[in-house]
Coordinates of C-alpha atoms and ligand atoms in Angstrom, one line a residue:
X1 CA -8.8 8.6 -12.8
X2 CA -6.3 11.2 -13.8
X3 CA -2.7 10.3 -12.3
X4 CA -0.8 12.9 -14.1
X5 CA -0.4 15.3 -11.4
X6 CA 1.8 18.0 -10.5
X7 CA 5.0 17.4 -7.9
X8 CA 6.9 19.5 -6.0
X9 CA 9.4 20.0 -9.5
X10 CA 6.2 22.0 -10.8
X11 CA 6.7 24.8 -8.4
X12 CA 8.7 27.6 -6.9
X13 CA 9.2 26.8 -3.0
X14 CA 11.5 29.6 -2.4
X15 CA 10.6 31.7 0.5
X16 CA 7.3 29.4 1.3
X17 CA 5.4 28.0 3.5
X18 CA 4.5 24.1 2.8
X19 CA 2.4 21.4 4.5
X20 CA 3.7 18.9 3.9
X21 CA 1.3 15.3 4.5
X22 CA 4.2 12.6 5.5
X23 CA 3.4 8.9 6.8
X24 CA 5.4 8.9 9.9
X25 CA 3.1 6.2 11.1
X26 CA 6.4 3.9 12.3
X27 CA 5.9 0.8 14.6
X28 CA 6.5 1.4 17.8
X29 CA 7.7 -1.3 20.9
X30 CA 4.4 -0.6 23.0
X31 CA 6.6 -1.2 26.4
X32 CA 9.2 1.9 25.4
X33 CA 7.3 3.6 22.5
X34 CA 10.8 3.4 20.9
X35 CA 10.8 3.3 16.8
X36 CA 11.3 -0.3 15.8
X37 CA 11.8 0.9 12.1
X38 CA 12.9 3.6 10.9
X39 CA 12.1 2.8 7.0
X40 CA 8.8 5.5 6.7
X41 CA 10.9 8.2 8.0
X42 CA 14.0 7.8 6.1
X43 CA 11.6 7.3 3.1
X44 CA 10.3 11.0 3.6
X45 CA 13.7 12.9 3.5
X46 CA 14.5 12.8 -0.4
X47 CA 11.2 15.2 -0.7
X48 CA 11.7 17.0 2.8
X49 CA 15.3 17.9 1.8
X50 CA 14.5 18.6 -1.8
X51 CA 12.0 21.2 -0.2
X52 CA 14.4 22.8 2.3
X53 CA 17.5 22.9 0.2
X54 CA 15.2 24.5 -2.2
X55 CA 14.6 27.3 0.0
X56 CA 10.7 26.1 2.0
X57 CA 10.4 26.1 5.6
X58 CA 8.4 22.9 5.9
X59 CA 5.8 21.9 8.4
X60 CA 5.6 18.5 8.3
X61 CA 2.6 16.3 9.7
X62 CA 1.7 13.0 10.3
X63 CA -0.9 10.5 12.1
X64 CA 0.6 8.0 14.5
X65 CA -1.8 5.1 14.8
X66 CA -5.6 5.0 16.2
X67 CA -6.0 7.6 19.0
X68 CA -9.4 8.5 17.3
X69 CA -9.2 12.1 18.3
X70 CA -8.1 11.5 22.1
X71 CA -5.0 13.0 23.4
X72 CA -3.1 9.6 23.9
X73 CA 0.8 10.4 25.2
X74 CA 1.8 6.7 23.7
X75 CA 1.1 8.1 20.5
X76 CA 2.7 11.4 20.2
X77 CA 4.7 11.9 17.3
X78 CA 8.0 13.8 19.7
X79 CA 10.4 10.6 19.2
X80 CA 9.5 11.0 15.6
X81 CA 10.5 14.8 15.6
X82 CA 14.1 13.3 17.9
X83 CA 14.6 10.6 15.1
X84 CA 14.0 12.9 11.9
X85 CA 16.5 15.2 13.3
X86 CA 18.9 12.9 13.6
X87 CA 18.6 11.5 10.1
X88 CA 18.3 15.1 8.8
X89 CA 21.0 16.3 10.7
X90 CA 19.1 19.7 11.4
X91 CA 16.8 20.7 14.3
X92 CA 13.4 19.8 13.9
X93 CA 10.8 22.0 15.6
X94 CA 7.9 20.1 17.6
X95 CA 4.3 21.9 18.0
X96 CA 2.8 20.6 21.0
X97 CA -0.6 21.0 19.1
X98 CA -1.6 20.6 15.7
X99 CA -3.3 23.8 15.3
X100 CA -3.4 25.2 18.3
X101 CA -1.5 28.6 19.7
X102 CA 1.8 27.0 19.5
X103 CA 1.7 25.2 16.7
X104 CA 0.7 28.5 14.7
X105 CA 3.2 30.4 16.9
X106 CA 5.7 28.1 15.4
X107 CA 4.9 28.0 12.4
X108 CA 4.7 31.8 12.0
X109 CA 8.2 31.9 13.2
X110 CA 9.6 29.3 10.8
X111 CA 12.5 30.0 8.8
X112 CA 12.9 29.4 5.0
X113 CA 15.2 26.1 5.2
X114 CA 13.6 25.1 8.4
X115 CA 11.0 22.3 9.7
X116 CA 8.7 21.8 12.5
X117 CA 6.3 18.5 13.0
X118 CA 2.6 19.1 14.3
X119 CA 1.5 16.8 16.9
X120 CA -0.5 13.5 15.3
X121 CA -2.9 15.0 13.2
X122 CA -5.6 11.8 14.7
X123 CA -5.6 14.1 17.7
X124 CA -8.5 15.7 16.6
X125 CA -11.5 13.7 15.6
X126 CA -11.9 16.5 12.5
X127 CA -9.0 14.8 10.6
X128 CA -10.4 11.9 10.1
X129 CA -13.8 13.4 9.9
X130 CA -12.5 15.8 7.0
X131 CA -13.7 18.5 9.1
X132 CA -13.4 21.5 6.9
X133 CA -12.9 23.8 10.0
X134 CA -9.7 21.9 11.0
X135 CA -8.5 21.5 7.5
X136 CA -8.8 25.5 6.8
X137 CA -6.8 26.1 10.5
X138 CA -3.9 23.6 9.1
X139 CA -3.8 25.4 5.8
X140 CA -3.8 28.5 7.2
X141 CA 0.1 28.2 8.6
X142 CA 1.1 27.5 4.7
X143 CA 1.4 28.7 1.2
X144 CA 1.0 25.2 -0.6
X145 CA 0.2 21.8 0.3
X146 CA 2.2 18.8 -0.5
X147 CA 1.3 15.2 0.0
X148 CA 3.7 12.4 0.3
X149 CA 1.8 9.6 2.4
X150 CA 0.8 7.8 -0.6
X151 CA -0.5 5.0 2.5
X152 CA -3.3 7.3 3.4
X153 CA -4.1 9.0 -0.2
X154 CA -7.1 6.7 -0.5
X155 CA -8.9 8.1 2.6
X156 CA -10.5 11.7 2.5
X157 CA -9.2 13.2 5.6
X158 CA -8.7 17.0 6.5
X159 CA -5.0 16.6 5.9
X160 CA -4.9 14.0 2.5
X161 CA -7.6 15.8 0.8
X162 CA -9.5 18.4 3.2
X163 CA -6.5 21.0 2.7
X164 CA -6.4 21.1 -1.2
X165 CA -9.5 23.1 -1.0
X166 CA -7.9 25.9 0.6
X167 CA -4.0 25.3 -0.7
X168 CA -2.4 24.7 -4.1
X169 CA -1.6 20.8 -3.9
X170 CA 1.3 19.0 -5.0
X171 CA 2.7 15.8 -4.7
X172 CA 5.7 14.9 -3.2
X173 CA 8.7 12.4 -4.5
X174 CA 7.3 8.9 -2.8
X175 CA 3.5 9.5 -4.2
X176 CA 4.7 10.5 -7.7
X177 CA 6.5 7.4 -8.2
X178 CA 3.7 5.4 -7.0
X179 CA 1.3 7.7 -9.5
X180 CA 3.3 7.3 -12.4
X181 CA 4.5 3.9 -12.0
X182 CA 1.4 2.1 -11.0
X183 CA -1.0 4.9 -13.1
X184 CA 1.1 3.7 -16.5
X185 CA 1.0 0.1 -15.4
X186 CA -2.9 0.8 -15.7
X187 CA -3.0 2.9 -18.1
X188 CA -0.7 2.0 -20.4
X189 CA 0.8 -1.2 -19.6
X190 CA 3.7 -2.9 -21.4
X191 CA 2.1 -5.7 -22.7
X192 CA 1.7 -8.8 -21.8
X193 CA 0.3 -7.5 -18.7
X194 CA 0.0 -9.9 -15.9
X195 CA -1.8 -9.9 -13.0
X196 CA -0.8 -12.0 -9.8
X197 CA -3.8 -12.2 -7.2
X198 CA -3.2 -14.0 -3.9
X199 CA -4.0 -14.0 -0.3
X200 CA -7.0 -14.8 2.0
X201 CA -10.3 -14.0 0.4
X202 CA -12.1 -13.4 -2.8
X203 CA -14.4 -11.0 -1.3
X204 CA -11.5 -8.5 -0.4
X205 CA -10.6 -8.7 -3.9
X206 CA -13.4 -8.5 -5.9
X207 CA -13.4 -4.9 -7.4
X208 CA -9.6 -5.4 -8.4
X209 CA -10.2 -8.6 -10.3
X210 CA -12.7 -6.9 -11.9
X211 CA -10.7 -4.0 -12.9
X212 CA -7.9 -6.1 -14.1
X213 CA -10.2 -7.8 -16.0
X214 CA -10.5 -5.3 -18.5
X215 CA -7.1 -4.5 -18.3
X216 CA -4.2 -7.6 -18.3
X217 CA -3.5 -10.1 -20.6
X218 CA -3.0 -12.9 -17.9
X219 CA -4.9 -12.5 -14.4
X220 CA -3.3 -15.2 -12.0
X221 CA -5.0 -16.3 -8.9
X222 CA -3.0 -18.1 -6.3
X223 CA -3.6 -17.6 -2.3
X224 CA -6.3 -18.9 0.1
X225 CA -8.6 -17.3 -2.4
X226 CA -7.9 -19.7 -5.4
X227 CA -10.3 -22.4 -3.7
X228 CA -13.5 -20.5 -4.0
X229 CA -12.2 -20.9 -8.1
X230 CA -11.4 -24.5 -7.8
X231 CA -14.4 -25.5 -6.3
X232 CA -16.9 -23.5 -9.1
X233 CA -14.7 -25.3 -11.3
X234 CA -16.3 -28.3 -9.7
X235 CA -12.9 -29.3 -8.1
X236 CA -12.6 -30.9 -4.5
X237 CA -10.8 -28.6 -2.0
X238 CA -11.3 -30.5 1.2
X239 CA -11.4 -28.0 4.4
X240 CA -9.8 -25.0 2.5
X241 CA -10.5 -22.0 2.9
X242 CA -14.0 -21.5 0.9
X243 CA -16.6 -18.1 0.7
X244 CA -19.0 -20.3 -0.1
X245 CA -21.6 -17.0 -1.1
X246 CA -18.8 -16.3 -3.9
X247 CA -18.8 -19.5 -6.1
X248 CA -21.1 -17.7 -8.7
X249 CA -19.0 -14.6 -8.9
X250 CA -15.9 -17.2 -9.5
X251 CA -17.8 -18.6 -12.0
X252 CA -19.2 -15.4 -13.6
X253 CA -15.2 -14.2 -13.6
X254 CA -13.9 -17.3 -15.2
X255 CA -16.4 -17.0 -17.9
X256 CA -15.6 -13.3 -18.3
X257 CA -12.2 -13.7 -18.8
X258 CA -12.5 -16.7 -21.1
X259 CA -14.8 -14.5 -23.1
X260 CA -12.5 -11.6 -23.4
X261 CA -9.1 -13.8 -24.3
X262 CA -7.7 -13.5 -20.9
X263 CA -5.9 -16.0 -19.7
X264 CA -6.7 -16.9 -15.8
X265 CA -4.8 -19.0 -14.5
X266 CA -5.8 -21.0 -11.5
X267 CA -3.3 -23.8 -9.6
X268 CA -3.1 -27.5 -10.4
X269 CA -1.6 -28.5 -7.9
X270 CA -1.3 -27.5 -4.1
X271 CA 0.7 -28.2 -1.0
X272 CA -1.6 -29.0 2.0
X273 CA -2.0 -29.5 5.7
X274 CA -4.4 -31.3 8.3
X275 CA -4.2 -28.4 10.2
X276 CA -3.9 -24.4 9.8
X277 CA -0.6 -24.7 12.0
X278 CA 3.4 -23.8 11.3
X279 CA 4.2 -27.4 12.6
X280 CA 2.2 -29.4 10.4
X281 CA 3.2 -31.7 7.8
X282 CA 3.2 -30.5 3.8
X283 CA 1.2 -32.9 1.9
X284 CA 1.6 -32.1 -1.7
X285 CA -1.5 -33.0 -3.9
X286 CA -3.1 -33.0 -7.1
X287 CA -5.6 -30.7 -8.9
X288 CA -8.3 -32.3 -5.9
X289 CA -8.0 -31.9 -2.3
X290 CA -9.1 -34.7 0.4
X291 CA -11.4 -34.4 2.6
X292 CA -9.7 -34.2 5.9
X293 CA -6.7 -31.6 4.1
X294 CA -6.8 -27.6 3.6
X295 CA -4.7 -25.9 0.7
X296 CA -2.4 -24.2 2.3
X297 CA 0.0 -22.9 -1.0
X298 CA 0.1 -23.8 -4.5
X299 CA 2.1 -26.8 -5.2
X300 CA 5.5 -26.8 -7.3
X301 CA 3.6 -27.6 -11.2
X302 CA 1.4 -24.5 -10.3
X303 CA 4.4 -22.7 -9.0
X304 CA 6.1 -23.8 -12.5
X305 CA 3.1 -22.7 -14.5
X306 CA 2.8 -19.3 -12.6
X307 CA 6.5 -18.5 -13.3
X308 CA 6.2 -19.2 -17.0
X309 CA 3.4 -16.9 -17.5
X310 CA 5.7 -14.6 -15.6
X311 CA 9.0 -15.0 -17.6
X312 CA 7.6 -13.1 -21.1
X313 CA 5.6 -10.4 -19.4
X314 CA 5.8 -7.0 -20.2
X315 CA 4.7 -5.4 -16.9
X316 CA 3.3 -7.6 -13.5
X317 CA 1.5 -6.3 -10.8
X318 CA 1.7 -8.9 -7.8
X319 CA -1.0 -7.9 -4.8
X320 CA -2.0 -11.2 -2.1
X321 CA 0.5 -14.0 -1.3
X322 CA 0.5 -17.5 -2.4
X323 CA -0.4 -19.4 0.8
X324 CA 0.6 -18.7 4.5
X325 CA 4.1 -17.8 3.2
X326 CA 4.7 -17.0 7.3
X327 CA 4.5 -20.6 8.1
X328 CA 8.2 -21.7 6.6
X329 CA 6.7 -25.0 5.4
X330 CA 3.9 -23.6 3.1
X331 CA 6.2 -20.2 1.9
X332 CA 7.6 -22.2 -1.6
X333 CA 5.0 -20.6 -3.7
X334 CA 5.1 -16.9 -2.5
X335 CA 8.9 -17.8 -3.1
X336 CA 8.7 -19.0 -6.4
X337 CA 6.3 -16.1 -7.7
X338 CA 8.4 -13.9 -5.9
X339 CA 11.6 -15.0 -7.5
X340 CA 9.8 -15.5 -10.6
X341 CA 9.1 -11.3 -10.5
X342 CA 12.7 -10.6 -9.4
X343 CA 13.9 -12.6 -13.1
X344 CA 11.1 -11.7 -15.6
X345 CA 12.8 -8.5 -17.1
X346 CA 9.1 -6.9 -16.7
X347 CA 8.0 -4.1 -15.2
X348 CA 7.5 -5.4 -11.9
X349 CA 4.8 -3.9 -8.9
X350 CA 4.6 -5.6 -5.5
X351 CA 1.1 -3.8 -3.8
X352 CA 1.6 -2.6 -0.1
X353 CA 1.0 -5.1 2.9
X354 CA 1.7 -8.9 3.1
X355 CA 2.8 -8.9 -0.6
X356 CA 5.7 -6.4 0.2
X357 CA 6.6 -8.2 3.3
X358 CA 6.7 -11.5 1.7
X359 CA 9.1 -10.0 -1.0
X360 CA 11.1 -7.7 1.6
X361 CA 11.3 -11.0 3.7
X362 CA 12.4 -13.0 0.8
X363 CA 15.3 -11.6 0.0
X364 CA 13.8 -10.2 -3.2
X365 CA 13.1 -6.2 -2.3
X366 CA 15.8 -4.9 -4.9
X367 CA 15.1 -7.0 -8.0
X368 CA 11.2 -5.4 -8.0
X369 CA 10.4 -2.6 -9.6
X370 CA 8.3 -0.8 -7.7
X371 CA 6.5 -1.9 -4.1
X372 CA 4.3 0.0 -2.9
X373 CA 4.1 2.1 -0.1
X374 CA 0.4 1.8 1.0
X375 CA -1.6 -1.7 1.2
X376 CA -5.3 -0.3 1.2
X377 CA -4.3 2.7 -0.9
X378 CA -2.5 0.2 -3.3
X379 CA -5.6 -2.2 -3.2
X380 CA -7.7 1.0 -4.5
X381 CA -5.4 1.8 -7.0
X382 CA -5.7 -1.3 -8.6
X383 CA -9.8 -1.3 -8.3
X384 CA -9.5 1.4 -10.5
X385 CA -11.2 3.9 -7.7
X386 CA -10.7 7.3 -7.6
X387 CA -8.2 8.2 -4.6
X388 CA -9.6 11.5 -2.9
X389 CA -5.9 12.1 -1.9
X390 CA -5.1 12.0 -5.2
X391 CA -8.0 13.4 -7.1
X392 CA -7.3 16.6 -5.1
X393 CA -3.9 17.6 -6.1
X394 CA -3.4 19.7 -9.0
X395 CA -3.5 18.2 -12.8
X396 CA -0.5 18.7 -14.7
Ligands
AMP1 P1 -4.4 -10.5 2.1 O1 -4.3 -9.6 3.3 O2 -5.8 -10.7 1.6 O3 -3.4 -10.2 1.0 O4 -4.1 -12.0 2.7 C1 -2.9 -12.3 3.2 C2 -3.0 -13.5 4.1 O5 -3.6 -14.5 3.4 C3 -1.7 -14.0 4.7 O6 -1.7 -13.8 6.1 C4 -1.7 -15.4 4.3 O7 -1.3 -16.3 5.3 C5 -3.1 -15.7 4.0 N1 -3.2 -16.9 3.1 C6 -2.6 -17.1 1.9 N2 -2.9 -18.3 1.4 C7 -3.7 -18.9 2.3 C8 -4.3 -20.2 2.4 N3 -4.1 -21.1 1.4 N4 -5.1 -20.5 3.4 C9 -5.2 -19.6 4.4 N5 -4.7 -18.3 4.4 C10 -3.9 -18.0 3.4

């Protein structure tokens, strides 16, 4: 997969027309439909204003959760259009439509320096289909095509990839960081390269430890995942969380790694419950678990161990916490490996999803690196997959 791709610095905006692909996908109170974070939408402007103060009039989309192609009013994207403006300090235009009369009536109009916001692209069932119909009506009301939802670059909708067939594509600011700071941490890693797996199951993890594989120097596994290891290393792990269909791949990947030097790292210890509950008790035990307890982190050796490997690493990529980090009682590890990032010196990457939140919630958000915008798209990268919403924009 080529991540060397051109961004918006590779082009002359002035006097054109760009669509620009934003992830204005922002949590919403159902009750109100008011915003209850603002962080995707203030994340956008660096590219949106780079693009107007260079002289684009910018339409700007966006999908707004699942509405599968109906017409859903709780999901329109107008208090998104009312929130940009105020961070932008600017009108924004709203289409009522996404390629309808007034949305191309708009559009038409626009102004070099101004913006207008399509109505969520999820609308119409042909976005996520990749209809190429819909996808040639959007890039009709532009000159060029930007992307900057790095969260949806691994799907192959009409708006992420569908639109590069018509359009010259670029990426905006947000994806080029994640391209060229997760693509060189894949590519060209400053060694030692570690990798920190965690979270719930092998099975969603599979292609990425496989990957990585061939990749780092150090693969840690940690997470509600890391008994399906310890039991095919003919460990006891009581009522833990086991994918019992998975003990030969565990197996087969210990093996692998062991024959290709690298180091995999699997806990030794581990702090444990009776129940899957935030109340329970902590139990801290040895390398086994007993019968009637469930792993429920990794205990404080393992936490030790993990941070060492951390401490002289060159780059770390971090994707799947280290036990239910949501229950306070059983959050020590995903603390520790988080804190153990935030002090290494290495070239630190948090994936999308729970590991972000874990480190956002943690206090530990400004010592990382790079975290990652998109959790599935993130996930991808690191299986090594090509990303359609990617793979479409042009090469440098
Ligand atoms: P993932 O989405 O695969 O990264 O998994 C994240 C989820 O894994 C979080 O909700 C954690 O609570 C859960 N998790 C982590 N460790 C364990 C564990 N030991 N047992 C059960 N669930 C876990």
């Amino acid at each position: 997969m080529n991540y060397n791709k051109k961004t918006i610095y590779d082009v002359d905006v002035k006097g054109k027309k760009v669509l620009l692909r934003c992830d204005f996908n922002v949590p919403q109170n159902k009750e109100t439909g008011e915003i209850t974070s603002n962080k995707r939408i203030v994340a956008a402007i660096p590219t949106i204003k780079y693009l107007l103060d260079n002289g684009a009039a910018v339409i700007a989309c966006s999908h707004l959760g699942k509405p599968k192609g109906e017409w859903k009013e709780n999901l329109t994207l107008a208090p998104v259009a009312k929130r940009l403006s105020e961070l932008l300090q600017q009108d924004v235009i709203f289409a009522k439509d996404i390629i309808g009369e007034d949305a191309k009536a708009k559009a038409a109009a626009l102004k070099p320096g101004e913006i207008m916001l399509l109505e969520n692209l999820r609308f119409d069932i042909r976005e996520e289909k990749n209809g190429a119909d819909f996808a040639k009506e959007l890039a009709s009301m532009a000159e060029i095509f930007v992307s900057d939802a790095f969260g949806t670059v691994h799907r192959a909708h009409a708006s992420t990839a569908g639109v590069a067939a018509f359009l010259p594509a670029y990426s905006g600011l947000l994806v080029a960081k994640e391209l060229s700071v997760m693509g060189k941490a894949l590519d060209d890693p400053k060694r030692p390269f570690v990798a920190v797996l965690g979270g719930a199951k092998v099975s969603d993890k599979i292609n990425v430890i496989n990957n990585l594989l061939e990749k780092a120097d150090t693969i840690i596994i940690g997470g509600g995942m890391a008994y399906t290891f310890k039991k095919a290393q003919g460990c006891e792990i009581g009522k833990s969380l086991l994918e019992a269909d998975r003990i030969d791949y565990a197996k087969d990947m210990i093996k692998k790694a062991e024959e290709k030097g690298v180091k995999f790292l699997l806990p030794v210890d581990h702090c444990c419950a009776k129940e899957f509950s935030a109340d329970a008790e902590p139990v801290e035990v040895g390398e086994n678990i007993p019968e009637d307890l469930m792993g429920m982190d990794i205990g404080p050796k393992t936490a030790e161990m993990f941070a060492e490997a951390a401490k002289g690493a060159g780059t770390i990529v971090w994707n799947g916490p280290m036990g239910v980090f949501e229950f306070d009682s059983f959050a020590n590890g995903t603390k520790a490996m988080a804190k153990a990032l935030a002090e290494s010196g290495a070239v630190t990457i948090v994936g999308g999803g729970d590991s972000a939140s874990a480190v956002e919630k943690l206090g530990y958000a400004d010592k990382i690196t790079h975290i990652s915008t998109g959790g599935g798209a993130s996930l991808e990268f690191l299986e090594g997959k090509e990303l359609p919403g990617v793979a479409c924009l042009l090469d440098k």
